[in-house]
mmCIF file of C-alpha atoms and ligand atoms in Angstrom:
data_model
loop_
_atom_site.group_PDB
_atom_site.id
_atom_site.type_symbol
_atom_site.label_atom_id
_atom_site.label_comp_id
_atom_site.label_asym_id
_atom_site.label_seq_id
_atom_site.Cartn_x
_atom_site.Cartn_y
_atom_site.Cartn_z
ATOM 1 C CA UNK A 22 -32.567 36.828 -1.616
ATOM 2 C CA UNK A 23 -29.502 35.052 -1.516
ATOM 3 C CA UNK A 24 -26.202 37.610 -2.403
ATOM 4 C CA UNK A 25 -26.406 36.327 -5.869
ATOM 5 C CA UNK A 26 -29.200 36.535 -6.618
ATOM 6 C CA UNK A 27 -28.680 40.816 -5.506
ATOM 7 C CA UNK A 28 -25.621 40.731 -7.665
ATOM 8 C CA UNK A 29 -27.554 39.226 -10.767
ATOM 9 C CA UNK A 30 -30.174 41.835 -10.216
ATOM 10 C CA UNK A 31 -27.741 44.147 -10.051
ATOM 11 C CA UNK A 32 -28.369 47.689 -12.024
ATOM 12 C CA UNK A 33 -31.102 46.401 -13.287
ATOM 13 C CA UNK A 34 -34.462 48.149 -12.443
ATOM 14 C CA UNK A 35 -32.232 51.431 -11.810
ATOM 15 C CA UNK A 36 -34.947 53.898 -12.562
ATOM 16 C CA UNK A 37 -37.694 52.012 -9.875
ATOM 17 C CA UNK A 38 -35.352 51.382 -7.302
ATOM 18 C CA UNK A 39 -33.193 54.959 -7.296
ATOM 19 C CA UNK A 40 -30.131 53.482 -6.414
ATOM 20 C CA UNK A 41 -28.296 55.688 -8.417
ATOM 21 C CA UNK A 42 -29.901 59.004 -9.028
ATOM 22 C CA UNK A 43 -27.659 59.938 -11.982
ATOM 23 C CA UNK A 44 -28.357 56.586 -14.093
ATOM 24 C CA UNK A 45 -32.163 57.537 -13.601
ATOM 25 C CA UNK A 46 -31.468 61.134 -15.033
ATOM 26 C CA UNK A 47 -29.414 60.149 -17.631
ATOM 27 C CA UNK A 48 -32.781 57.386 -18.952
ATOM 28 C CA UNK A 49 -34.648 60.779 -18.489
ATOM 29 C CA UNK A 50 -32.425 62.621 -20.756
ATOM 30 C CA UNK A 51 -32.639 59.893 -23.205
ATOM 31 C CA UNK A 52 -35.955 60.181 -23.033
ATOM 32 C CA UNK A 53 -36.158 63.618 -23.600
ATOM 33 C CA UNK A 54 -33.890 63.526 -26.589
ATOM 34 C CA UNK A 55 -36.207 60.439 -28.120
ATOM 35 C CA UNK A 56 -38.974 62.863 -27.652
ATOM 36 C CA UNK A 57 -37.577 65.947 -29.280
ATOM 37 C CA UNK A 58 -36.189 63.431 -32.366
ATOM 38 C CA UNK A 59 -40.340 62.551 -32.687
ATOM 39 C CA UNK A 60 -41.152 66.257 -33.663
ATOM 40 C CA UNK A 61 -40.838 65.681 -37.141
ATOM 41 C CA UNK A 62 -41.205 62.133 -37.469
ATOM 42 C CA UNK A 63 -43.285 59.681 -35.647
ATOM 43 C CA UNK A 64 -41.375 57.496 -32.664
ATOM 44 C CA UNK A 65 -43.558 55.163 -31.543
ATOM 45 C CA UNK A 66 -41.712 51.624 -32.228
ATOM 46 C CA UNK A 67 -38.407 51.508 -30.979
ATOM 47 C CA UNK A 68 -35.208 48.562 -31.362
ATOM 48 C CA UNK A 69 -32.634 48.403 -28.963
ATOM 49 C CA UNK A 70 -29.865 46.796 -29.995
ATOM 50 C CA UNK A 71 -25.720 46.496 -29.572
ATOM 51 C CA UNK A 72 -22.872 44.581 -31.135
ATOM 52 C CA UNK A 73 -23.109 41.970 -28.628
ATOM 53 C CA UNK A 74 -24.183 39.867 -25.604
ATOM 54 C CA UNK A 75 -24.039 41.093 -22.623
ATOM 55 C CA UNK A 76 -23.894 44.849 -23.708
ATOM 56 C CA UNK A 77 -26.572 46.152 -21.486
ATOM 57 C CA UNK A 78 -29.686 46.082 -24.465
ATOM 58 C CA UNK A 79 -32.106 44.331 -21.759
ATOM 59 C CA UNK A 80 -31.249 47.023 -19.185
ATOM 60 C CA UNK A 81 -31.093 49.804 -21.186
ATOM 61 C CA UNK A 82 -34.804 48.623 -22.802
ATOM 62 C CA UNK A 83 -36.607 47.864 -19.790
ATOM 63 C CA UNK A 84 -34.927 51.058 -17.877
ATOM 64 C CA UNK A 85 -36.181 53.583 -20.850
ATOM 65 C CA UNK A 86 -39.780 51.834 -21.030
ATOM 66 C CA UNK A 87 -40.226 52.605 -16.845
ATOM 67 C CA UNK A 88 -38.924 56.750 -17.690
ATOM 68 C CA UNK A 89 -41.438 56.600 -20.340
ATOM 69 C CA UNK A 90 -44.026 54.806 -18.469
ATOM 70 C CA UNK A 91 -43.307 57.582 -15.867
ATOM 71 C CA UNK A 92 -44.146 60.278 -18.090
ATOM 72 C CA UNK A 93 -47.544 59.225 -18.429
ATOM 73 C CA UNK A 94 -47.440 57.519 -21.767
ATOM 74 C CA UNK A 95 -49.040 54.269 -22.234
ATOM 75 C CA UNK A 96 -46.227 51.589 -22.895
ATOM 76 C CA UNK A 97 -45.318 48.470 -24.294
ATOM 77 C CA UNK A 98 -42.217 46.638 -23.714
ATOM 78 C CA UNK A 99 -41.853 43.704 -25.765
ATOM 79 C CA UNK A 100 -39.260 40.819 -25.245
ATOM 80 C CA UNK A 101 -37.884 39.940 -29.158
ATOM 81 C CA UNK A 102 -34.982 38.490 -27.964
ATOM 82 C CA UNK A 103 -36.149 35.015 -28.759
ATOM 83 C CA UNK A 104 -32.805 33.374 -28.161
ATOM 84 C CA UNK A 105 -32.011 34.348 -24.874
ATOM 85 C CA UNK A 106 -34.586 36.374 -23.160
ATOM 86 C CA UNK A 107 -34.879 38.025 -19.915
ATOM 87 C CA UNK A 108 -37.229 40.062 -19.501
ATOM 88 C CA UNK A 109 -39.696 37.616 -17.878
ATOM 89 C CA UNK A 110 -36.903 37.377 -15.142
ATOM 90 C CA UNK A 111 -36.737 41.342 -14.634
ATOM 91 C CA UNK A 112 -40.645 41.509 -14.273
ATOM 92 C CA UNK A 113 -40.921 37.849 -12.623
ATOM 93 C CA UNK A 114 -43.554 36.537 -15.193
ATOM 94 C CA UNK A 115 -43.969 33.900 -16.593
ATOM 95 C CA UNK A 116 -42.643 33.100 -19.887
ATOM 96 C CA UNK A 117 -44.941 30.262 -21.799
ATOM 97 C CA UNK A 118 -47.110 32.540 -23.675
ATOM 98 C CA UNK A 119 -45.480 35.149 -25.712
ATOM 99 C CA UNK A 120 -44.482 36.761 -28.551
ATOM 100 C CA UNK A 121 -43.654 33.377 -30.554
ATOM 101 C CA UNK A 122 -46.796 31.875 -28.975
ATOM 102 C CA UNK A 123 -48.676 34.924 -31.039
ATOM 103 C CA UNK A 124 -46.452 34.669 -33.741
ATOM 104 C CA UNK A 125 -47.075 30.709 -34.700
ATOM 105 C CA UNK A 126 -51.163 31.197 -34.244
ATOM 106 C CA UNK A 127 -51.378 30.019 -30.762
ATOM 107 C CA UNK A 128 -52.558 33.013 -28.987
ATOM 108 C CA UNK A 129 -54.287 35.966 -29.824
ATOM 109 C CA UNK A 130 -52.760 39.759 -29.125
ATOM 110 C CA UNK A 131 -54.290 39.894 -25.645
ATOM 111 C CA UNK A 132 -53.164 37.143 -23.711
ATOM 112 C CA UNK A 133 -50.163 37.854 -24.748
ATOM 113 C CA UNK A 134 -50.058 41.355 -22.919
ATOM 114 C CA UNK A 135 -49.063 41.452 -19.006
ATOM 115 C CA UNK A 136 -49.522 43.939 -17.031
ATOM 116 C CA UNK A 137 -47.402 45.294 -14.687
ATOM 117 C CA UNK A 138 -47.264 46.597 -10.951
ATOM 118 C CA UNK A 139 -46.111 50.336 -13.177
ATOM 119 C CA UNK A 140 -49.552 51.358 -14.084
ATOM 120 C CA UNK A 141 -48.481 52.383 -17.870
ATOM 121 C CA UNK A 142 -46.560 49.980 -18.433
ATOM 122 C CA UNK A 143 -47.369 46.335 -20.139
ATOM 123 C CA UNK A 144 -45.017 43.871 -21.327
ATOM 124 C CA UNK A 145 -45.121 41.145 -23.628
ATOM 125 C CA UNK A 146 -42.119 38.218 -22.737
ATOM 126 C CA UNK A 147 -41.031 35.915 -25.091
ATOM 127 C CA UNK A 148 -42.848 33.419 -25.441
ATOM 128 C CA UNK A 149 -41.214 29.633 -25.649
ATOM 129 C CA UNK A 150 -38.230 29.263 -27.455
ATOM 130 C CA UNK A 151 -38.506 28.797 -31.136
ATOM 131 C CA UNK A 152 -36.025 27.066 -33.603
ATOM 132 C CA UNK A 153 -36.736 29.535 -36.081
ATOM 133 C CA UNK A 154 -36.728 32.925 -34.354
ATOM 134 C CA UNK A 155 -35.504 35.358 -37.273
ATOM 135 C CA UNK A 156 -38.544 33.593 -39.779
ATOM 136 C CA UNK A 157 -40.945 34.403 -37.100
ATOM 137 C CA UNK A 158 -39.974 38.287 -36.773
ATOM 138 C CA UNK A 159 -39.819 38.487 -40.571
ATOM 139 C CA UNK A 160 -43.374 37.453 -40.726
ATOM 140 C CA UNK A 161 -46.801 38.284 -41.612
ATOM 141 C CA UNK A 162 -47.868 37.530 -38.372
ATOM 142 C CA UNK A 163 -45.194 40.208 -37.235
ATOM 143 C CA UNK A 164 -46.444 42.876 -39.065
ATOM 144 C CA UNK A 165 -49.777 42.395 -37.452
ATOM 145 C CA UNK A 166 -48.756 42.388 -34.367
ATOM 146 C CA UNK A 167 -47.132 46.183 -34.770
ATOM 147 C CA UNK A 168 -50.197 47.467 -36.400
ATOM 148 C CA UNK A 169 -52.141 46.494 -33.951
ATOM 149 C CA UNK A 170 -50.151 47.287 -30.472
ATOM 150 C CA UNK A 171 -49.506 50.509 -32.510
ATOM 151 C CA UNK A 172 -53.239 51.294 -32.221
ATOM 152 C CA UNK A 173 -52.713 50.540 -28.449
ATOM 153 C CA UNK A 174 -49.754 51.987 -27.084
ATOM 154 C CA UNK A 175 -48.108 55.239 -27.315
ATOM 155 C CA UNK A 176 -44.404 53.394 -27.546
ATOM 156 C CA UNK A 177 -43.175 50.089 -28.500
ATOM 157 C CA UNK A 178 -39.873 48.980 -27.093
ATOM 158 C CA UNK A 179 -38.388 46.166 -28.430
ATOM 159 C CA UNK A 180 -35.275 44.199 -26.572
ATOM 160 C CA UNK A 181 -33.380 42.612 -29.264
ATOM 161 C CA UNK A 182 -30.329 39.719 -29.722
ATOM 162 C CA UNK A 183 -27.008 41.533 -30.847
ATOM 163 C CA UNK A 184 -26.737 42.828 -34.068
ATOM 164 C CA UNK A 185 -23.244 41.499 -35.096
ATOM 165 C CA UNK A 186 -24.616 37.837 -33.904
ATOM 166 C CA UNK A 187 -27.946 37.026 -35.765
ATOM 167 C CA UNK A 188 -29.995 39.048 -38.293
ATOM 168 C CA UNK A 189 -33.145 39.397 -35.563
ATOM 169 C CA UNK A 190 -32.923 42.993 -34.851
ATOM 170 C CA UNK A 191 -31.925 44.002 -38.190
ATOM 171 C CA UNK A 192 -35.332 42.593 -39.757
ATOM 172 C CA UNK A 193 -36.967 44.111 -36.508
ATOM 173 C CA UNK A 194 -35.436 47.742 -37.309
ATOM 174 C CA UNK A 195 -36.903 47.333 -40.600
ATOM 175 C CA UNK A 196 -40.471 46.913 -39.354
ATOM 176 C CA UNK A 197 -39.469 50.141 -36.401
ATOM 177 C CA UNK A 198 -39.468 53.843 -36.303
ATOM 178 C CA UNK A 199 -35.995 54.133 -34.772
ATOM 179 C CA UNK A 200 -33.038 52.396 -33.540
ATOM 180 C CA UNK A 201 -30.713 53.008 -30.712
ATOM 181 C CA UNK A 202 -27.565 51.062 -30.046
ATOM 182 C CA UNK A 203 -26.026 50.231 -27.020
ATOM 183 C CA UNK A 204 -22.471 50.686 -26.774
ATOM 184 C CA UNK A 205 -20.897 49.158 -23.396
ATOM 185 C CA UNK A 206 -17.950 51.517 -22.219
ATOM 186 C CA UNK A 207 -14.207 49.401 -21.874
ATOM 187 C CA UNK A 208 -16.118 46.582 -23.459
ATOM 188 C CA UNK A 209 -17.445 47.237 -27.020
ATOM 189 C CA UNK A 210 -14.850 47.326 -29.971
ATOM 190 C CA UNK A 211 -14.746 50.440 -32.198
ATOM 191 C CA UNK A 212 -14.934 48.223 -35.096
ATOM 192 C CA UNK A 213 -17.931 46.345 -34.054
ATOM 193 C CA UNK A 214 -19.823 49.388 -33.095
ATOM 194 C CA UNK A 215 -19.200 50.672 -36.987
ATOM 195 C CA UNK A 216 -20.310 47.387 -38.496
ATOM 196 C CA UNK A 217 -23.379 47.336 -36.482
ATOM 197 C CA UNK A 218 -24.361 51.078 -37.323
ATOM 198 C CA UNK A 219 -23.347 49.723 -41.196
ATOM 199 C CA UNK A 220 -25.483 46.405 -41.372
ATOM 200 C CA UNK A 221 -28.802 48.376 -39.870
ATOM 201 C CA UNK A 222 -28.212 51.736 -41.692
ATOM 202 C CA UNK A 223 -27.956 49.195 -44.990
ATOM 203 C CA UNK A 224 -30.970 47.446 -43.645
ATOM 204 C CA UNK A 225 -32.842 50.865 -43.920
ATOM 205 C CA UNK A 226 -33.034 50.959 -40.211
ATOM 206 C CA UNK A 227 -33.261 55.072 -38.736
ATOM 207 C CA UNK A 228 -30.285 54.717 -36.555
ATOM 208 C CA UNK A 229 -31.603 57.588 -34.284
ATOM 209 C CA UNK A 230 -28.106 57.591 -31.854
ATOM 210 C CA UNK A 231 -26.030 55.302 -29.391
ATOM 211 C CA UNK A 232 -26.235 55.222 -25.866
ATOM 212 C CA UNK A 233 -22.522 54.773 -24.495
ATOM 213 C CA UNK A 234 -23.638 52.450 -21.502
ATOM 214 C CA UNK A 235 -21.455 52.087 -17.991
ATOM 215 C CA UNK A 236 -18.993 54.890 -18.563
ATOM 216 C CA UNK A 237 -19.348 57.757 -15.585
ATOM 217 C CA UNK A 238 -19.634 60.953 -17.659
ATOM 218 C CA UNK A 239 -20.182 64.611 -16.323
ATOM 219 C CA UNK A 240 -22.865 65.141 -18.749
ATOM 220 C CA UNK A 241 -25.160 62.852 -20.193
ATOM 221 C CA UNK A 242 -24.107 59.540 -22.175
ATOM 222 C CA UNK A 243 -26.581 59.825 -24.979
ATOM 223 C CA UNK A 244 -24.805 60.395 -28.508
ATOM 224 C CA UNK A 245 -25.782 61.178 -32.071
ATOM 225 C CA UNK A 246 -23.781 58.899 -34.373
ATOM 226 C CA UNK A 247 -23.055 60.918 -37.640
ATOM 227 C CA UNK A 248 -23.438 59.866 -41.200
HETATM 228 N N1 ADP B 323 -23.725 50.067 -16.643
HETATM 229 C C1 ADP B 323 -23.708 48.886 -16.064
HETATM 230 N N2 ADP B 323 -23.006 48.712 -14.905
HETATM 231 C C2 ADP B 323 -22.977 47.505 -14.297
HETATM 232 N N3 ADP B 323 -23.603 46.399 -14.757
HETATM 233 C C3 ADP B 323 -24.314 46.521 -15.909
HETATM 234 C C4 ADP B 323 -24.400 47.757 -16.613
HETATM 235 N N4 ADP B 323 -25.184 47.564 -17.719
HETATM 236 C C5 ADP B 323 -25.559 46.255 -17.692
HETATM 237 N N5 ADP B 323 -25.047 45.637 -16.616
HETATM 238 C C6 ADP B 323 -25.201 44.222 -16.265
HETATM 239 O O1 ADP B 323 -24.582 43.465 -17.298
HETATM 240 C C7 ADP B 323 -25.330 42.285 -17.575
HETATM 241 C C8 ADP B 323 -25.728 42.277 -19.054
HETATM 242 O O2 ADP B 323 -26.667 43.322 -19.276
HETATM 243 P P1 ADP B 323 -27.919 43.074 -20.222
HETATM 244 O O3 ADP B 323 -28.749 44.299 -20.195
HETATM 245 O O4 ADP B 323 -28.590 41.786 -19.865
HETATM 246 O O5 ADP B 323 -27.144 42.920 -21.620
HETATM 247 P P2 ADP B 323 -27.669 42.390 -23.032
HETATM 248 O O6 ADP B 323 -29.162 42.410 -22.983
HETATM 249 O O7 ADP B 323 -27.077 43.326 -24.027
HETATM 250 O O8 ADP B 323 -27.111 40.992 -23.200
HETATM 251 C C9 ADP B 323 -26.537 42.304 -16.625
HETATM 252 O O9 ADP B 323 -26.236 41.514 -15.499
HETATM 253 C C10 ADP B 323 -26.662 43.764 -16.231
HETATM 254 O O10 ADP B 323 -27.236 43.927 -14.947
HETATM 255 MG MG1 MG B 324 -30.582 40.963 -23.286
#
């Protein structure tokens, strides 16, 4: 692997690869927090989601469906970031049949599902580019396709585009049991990170808490955002 390719990699796979030992625990805490915040109310879909590109969503997704995974439970980790998606990369699949493939008719739910070398962990990528991706998550077709891997898997996590850029993971929040939001430390603006928490709390989305992401912290990085 060329050095790169290593750099592009990067923190990627964090909680497979224990390179760093406190990034892993603080996915574990997370998780443990998502699981207490399910006592009362069911968690089983989940949006990631931040202000922007570039904030650490696809990371923080794939690194929190591996803790889960983990644990024992039976996940799915679903690419629904239609305009630029990654997750095929992470996982080296193969991105032609997907999400929007299943979305527009041309594939039914299971071979749409990959597995993966984690044995509780399956992920569905993509899918090919579509012009229209915010028509195709506010579809019938959509709602389908959460009843139904619902029925399947004990969590749903869906990557998502940025909040502040496209209306994607809004109508995907909508459709979810919970919502966390990325926040990238030195990076994200104060202002952003309110008017994302604003546009999905008036979207009906249950904001569950942010995860301030890159910031060295002696205690975990997992926050409750009040009101
Ligand atoms: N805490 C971090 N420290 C260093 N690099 C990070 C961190 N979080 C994310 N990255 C890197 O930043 C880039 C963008 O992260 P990504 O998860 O793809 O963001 P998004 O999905 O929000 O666009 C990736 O190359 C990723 O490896
Ligand atoms: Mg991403």
């Amino acid at each position: 692997m060329t050095r790169k390719k290593k750099k592009e990699r990067g923190v990627n796979l964090i909680t497979i690869e224990r390179k760093s030992k406190q990034a892993s625990e603080q996915f574990r805490t997370i998780r443990s927090n998502i699981n207490f915040a399910s006592i009362n109310k069911e968690l089983k879909s989940l949006v990631i989601t931040s202000p922007h590109s570039g904030d650490g969503k696809t990371m923080t997704a794939t690194n929190l469906a591996i803790v889960f995974s983990q644990e024992g439970k039976k996940v799915l980790l679903v690419d629904a970031d239609m305009r630029k998606p990654t997750i095929h990369h992470m996982f080296r699949l193969m991105n032609n049949n997907g999400l929007s493939n299943y979305l527009v008719g041309q594939q039914d739910i299971n071979s749409i599902i990959n597995p993966t070398y984690l044995t509780d962990l399956d992920i569905v990528t993509s899918g090919i580019i579509p012009p229209n991706p915010s028509e195709l998550l506010g579809s019938i077709q959509m709602e389908k396709f959460m009843t139904s891997v619902k029925e399947r898997y004990d969590i749903i996590i869906f990557d998502t585009p940025p909040v502040l850029v496209v209306t994607d993971s809004t109508l995907l929040a909508n459709l979810c049991d919970g919502v966390l939001l990325v926040i990238r430390a030195k990076k994200s603006e104060i202002s952003d990170v309110k008017k994302a928490k604003e546009q999905l709390k008036y979207a009906g989305a249950n904001l569950l808490g942010a995860i301030l992401n890159g910031k060295k912290l002696p205690q975990d990085s997992y926050y409750y955002i009040k009101g």
